[in-house]
Short mmCIF file of C-alpha atoms and ligand atoms in Angstrom, two decimals:
data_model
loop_
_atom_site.label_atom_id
_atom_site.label_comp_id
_atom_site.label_asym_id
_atom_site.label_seq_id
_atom_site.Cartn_x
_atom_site.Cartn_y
_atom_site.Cartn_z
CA UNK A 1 63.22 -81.65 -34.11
CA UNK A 2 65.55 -79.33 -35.44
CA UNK A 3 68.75 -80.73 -36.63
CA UNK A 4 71.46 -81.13 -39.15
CA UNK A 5 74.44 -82.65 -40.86
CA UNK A 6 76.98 -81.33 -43.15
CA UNK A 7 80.65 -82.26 -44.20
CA UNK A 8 84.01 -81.11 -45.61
CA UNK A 9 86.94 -82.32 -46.78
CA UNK A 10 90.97 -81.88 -46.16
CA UNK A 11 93.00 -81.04 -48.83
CA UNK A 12 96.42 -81.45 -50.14
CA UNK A 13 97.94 -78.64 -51.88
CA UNK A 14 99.92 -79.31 -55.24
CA UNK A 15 101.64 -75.90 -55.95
CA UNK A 16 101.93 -72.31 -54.48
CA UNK A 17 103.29 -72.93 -50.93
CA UNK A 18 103.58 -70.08 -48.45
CA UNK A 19 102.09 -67.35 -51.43
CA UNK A 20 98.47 -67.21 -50.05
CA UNK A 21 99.09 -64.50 -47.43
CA UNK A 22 101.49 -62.64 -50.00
CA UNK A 23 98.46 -62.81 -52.06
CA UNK A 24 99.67 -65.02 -54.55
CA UNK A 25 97.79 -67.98 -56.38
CA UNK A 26 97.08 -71.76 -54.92
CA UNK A 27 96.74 -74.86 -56.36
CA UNK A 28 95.26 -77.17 -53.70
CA UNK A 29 92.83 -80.31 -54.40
CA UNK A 30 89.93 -81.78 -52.05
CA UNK A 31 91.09 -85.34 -50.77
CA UNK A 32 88.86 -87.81 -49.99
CA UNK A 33 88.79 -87.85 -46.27
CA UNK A 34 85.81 -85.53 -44.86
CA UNK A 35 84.89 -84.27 -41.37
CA UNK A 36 81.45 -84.47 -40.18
CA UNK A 37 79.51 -82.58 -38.20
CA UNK A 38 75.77 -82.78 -36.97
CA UNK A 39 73.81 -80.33 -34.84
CA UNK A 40 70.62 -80.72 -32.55
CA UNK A 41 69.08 -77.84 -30.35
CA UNK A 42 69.29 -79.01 -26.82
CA UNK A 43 66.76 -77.31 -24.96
CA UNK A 44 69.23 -76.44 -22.39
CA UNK A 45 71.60 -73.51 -21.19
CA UNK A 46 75.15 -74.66 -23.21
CA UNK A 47 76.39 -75.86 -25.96
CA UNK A 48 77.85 -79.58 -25.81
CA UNK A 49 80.58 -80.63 -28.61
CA UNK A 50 81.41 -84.08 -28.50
CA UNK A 51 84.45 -85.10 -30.56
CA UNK A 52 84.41 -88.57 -31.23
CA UNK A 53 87.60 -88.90 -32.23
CA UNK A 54 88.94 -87.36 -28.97
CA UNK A 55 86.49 -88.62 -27.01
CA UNK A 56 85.90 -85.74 -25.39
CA UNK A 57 82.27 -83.53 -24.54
CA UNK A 58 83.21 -80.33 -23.68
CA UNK A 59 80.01 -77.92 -22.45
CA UNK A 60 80.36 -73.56 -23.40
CA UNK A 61 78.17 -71.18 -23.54
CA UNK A 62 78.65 -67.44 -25.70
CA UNK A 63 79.42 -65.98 -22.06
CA UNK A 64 81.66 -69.13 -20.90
CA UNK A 65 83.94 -69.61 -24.16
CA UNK A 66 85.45 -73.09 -24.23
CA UNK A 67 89.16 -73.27 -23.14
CA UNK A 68 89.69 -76.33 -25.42
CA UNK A 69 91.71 -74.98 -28.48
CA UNK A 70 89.91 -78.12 -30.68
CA UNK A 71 86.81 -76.22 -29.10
CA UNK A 72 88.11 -72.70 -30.16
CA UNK A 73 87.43 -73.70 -34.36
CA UNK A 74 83.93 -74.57 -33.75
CA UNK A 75 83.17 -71.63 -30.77
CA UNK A 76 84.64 -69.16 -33.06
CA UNK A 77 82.37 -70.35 -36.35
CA UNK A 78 79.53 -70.24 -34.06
CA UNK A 79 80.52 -66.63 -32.26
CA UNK A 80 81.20 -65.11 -36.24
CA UNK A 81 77.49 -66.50 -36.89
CA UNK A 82 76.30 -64.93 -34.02
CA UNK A 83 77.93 -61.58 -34.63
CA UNK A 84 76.03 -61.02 -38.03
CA UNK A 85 72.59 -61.60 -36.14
CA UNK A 86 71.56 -64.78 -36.00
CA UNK A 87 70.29 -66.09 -33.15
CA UNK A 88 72.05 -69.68 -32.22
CA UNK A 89 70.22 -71.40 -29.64
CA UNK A 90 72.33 -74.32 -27.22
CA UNK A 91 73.11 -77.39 -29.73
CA UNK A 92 74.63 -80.40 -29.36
CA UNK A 93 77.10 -80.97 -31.77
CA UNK A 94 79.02 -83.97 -32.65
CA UNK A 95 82.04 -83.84 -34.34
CA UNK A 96 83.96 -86.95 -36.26
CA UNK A 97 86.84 -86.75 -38.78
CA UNK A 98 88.64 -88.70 -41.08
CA UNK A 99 91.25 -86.16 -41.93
CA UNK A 100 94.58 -86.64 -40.51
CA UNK A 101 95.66 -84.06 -37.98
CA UNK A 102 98.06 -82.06 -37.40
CA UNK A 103 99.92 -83.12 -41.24
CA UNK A 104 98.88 -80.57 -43.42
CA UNK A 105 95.69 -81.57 -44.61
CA UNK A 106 93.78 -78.98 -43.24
CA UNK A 107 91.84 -80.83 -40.66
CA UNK A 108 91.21 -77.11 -38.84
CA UNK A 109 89.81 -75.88 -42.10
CA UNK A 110 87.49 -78.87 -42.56
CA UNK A 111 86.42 -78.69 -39.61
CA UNK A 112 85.28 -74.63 -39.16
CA UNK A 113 83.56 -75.36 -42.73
CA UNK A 114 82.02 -78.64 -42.36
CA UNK A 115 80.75 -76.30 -38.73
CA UNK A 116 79.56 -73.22 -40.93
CA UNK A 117 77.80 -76.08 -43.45
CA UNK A 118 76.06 -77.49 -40.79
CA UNK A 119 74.78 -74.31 -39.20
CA UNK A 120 73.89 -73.02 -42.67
CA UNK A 121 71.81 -75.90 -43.32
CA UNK A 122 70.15 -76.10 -39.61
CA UNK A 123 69.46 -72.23 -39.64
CA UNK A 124 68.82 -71.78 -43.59
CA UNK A 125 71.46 -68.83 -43.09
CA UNK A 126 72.32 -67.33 -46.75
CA UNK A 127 75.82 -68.00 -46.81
CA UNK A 128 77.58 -68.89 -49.77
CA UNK A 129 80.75 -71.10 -50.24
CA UNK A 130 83.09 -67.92 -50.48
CA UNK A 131 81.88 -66.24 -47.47
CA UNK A 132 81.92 -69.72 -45.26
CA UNK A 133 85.56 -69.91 -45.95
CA UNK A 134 85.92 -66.60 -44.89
CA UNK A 135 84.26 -67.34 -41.98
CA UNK A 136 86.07 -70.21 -41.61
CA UNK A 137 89.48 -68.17 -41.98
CA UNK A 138 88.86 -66.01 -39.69
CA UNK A 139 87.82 -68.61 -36.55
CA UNK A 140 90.83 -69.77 -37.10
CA UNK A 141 93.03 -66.41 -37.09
CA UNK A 142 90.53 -64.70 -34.28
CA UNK A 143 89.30 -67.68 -32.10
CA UNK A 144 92.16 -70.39 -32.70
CA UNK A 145 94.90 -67.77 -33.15
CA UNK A 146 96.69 -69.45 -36.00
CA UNK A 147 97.61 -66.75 -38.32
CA UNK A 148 97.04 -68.57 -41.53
CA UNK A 149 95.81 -67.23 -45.13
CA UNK A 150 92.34 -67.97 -46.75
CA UNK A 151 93.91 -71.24 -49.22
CA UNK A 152 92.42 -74.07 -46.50
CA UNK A 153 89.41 -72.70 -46.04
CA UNK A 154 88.95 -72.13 -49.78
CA UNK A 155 90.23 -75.75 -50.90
CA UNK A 156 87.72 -77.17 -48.26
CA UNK A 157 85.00 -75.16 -49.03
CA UNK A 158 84.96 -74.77 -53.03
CA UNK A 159 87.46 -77.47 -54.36
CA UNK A 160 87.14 -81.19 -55.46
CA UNK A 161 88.67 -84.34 -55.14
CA UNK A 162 89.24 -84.95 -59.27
CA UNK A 163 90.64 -81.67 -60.25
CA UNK A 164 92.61 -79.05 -58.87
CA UNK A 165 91.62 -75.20 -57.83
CA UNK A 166 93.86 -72.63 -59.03
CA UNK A 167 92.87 -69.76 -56.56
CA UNK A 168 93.74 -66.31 -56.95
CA UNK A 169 93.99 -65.40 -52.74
CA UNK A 170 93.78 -61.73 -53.75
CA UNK A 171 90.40 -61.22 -55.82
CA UNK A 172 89.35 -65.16 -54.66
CA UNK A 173 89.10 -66.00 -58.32
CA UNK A 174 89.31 -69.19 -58.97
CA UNK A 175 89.37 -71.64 -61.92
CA UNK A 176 89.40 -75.31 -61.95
CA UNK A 177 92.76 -77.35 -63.24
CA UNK A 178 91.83 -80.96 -64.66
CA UNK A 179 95.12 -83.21 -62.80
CA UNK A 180 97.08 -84.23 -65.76
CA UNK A 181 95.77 -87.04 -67.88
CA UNK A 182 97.05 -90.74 -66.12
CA UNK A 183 98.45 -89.11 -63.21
CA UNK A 184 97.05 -89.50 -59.65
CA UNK A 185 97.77 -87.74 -55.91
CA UNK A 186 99.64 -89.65 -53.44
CA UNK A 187 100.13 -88.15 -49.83
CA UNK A 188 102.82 -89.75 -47.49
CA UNK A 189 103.60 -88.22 -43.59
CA UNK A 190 107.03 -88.04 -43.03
CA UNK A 191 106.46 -88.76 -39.25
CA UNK A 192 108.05 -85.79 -38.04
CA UNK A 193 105.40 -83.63 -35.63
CA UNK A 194 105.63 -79.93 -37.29
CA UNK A 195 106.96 -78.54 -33.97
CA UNK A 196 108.05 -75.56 -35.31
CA UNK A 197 105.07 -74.95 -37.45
CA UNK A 198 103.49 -71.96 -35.57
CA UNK A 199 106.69 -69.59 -34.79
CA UNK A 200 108.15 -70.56 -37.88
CA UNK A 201 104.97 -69.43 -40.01
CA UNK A 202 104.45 -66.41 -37.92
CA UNK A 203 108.55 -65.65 -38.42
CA UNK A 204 108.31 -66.34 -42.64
CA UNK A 205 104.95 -63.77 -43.19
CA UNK A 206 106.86 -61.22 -41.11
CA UNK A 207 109.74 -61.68 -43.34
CA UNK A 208 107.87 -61.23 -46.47
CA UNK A 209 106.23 -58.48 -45.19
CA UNK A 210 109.72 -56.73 -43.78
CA UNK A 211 110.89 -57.96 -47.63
CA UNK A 212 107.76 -56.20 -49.46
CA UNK A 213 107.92 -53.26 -47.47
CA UNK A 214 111.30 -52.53 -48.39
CA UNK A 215 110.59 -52.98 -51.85
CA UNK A 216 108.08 -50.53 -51.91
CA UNK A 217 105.39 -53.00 -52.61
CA UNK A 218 101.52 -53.38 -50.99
CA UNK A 219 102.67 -57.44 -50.91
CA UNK A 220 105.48 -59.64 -52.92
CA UNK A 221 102.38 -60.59 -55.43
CA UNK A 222 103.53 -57.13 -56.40
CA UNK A 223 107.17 -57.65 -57.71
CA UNK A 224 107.15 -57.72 -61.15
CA UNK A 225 110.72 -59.30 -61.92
CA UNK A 226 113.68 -61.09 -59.70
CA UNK A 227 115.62 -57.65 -59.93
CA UNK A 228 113.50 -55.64 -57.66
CA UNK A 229 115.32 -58.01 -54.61
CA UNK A 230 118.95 -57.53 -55.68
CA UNK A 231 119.11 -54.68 -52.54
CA UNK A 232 117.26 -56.79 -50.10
CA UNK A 233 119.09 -58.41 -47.32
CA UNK A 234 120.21 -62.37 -48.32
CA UNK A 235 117.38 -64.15 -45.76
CA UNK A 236 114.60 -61.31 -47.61
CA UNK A 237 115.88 -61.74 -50.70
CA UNK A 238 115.26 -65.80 -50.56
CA UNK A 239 112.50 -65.37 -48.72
CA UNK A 240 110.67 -62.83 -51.94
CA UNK A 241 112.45 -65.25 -54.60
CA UNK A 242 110.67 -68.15 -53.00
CA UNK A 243 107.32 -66.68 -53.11
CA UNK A 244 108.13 -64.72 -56.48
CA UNK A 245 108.92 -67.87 -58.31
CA UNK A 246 106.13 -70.06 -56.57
CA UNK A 247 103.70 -67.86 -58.14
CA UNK A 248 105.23 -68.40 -61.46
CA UNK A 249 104.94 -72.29 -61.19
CA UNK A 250 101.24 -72.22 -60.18
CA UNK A 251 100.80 -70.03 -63.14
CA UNK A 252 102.43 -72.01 -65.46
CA UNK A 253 100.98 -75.71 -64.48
CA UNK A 254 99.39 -77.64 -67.26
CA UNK A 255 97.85 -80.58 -67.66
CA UNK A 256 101.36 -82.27 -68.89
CA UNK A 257 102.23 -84.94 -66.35
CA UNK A 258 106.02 -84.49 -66.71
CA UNK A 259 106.00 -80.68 -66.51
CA UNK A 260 103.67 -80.44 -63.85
CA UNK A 261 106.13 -83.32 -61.58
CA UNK A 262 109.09 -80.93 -62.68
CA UNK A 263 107.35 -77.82 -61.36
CA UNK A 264 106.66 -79.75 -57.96
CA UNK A 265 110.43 -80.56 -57.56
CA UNK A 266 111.33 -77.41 -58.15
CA UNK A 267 109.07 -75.79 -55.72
CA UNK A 268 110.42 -78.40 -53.15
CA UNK A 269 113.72 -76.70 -53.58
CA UNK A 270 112.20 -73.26 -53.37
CA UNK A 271 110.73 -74.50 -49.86
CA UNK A 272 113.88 -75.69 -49.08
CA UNK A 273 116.67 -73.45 -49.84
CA UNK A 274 114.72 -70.39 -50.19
CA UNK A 275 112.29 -70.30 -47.83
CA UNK A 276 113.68 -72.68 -45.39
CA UNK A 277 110.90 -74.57 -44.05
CA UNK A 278 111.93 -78.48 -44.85
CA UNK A 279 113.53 -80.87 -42.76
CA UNK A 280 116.43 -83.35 -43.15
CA UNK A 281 113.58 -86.12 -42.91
CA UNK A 282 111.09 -84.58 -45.30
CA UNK A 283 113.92 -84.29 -48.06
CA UNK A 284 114.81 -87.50 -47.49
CA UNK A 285 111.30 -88.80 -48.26
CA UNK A 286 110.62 -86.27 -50.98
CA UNK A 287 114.20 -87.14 -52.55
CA UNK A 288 113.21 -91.09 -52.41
CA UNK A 289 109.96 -90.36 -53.97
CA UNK A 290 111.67 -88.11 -56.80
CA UNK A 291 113.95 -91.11 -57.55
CA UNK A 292 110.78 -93.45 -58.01
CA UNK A 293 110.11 -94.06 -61.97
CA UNK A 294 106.33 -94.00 -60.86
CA UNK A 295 106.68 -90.41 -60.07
CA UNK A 296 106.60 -87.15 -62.05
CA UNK A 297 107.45 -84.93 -58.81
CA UNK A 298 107.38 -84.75 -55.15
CA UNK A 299 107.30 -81.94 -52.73
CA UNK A 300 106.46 -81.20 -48.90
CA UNK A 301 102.68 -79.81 -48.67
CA UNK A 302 101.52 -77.58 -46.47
CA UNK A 303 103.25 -75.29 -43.57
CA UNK A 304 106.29 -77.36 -43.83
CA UNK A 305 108.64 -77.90 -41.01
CA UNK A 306 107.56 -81.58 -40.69
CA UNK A 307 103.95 -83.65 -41.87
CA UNK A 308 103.79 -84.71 -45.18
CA UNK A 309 104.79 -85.10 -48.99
CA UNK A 310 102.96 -84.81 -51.85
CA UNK A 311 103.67 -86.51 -55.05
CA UNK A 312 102.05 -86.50 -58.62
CA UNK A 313 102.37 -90.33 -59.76
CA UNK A 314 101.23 -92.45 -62.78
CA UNK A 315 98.23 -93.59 -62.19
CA UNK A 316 98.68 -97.00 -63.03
CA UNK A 317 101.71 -97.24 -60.77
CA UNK A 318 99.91 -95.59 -57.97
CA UNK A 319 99.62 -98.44 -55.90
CA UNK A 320 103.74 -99.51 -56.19
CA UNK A 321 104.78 -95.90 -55.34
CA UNK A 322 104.22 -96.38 -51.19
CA UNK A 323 104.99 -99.71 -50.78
CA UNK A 324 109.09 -99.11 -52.40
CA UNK A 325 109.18 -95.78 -51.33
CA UNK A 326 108.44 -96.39 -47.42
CA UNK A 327 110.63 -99.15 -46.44
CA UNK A 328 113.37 -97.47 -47.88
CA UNK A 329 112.69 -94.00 -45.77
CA UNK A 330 112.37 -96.60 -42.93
CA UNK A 331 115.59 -98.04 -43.49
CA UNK A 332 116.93 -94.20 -42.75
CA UNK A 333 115.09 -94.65 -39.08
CA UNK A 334 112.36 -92.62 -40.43
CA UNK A 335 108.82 -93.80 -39.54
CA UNK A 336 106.22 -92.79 -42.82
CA UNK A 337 102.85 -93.86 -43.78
CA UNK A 338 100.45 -93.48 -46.74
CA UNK A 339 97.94 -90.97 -46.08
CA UNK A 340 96.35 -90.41 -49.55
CA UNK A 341 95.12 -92.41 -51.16
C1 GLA B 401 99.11 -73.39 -43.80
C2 GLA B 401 98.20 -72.19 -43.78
C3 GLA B 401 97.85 -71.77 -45.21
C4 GLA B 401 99.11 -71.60 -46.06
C5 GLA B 401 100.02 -72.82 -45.91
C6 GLA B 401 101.36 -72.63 -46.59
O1 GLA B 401 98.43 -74.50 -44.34
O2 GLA B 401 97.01 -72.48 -43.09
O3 GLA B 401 97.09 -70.58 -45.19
O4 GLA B 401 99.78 -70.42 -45.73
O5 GLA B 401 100.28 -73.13 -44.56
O6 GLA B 401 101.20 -72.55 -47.99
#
């Protein structure tokens, strides 16, 4: 019978926050938590994608899209298959995960690739880990309609667990950054739902794009020094600094624990004051983790505007960093929880 399985994993991103559709650089790592997804031809008429997690079968065809937006990730990998020729016949699919959702580990992303795996593996398509992200980016921009840039898909699809990717979202170069010797990631969610994640996003890349079209420039990856802003309006000109000097910290991480936690700090206060997307709860728990003498630096990951923290720690105080950190955020009537590791 023909069948398959494949996986993919979430990731956390360490540096370059909000520069991957300026095309800037990236510095997200794989975490451990996968999604997995298996595929069977049916035999019948539709397509059925069970989601464990959920619970949930829902039943589409390429004529009768599925009006499930969990649906939408995996409809739209299959539809962008489709469109370069290949000929999909009904499969069950069943979907489980292991990635938080909805924090800013890229559950979406693992999902379309851990998808475009699967089908790559079932059809022996000649895809290669570049192009399924790709893919994967654009389900999610054309089928989910979340206008996001390519650094998800990319993590998922090309990056791993014990080292970081430094990707280049312009050219998709990409070289591999070893974490810094005795340090280890720890992920904590903040507890607040990232409500205003999707207008908020949409509202920042206009911004930027208002802020490098009156600069003159193709995209802020463009601006050469902090002088070219001095004209722009104050919200454009934070806005461009943000995602000016975010580039520069990616560029400049090392594998020195302390300068590496300093850089994360001061891209939490980029996110913050510049480019606006924290919240009073999220700088509480970043600002308790700062304060921890297990930690070398702390900052929000993802989108922002709520979901969770990352924080570079030493590795052999890893396991003390949750356990002060939490009760104290709880104390503040804040509800956390360790997500990585
Ligand atoms: C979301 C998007 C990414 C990226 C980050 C912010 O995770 O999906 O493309 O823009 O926000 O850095």
């Amino acid at each position: 019978m023909m069948q398959a399985v494949a996986q993919a994993p979430g990731r956390v991103n360490l540096l370059g926050e909000h520069t991957d559709y300026n095309d800037g650089f990236v510095l997200p790592v794989a975490i451990a938590q996968q999604t997995r997804v298996a595929m069977r031809a049916n035999g019948g008429e539709l397509f059925a994608l069970h989601a464990a997690e959920l619970g949930q079968t829902v039943r589409f065809g390429f004529a009768q899209p599925p009006a499930d937006h969990f649906a939408s990730y995996v409809f739209g990998c299959l539809s962008l298959v489709r469109e370069r020729g290949v000929d999909i016949p009904p499969l069950d699919i069943e979907v489980s995960s292991q990635v938080p959702m909805g924090v800013g580990l890229s559950s979406s992303a693992a999902l379309e690739v851990a998808t475009l795996r699967c089908l790559r593996s079932l059809l022996a398509l000649d895809l290669d880990d570049v192009l399924i992200a790709q893919l994967a980016q654009r389900a999610e921009i054309e089928y989910a309609h979340v206008r996001c840039g390519i650094m998800d898909q990319m993590a998922s699809s090309l990056a791993a667990t014990d080292r970081a990717l430094l990707i280049d979202t312009r050219s998709l170069e990409r070289r591999d950054v070893p974490l810094p010797a005795g340090s280890a990631v720890l992920v904590l969610d903040s507890g607040v739902a990232r409500t205003l994640a999707g207008s908020g996003y949409n509202q920042r890349r206009a911004e930027c794009e208002a802020a490098a079209q009156q600069m003159g420039r193709a995209s802020l990856r463009d601006v050469e020094s902090l002088d070219e802003m001095a004209a722009l309006p104050d919200v454009l000109r934070r806005r461009a600094r943000h995602v000016f000097t975010e580039n520069a910290r990616v560029l400049a991480a090392s594998s020195d624990a302390e300068a590496f936690g300093r850089l994360m700090n001061a891209s939490h206060a980029s996110l913050r004051d510049d480019y606006e997307v924290s919240t009073p709860e999220l700088d509480q728990l970043v600002a308790l983790l700062q304060a921890h003498p297990g930690v070398y630096g702390a900052r929000l990951t993802g989108a922002g505007f709520g979901g969770a923290c990352v924080a570079l720690c030493r590795a052999d105080a890893l396991h003390e960093v949750a356990p002060a950190v939490l009760p104290r955020y709880a104390a503040l009537g804040h509800n956390g929880r360790q997500l990585v590791p």
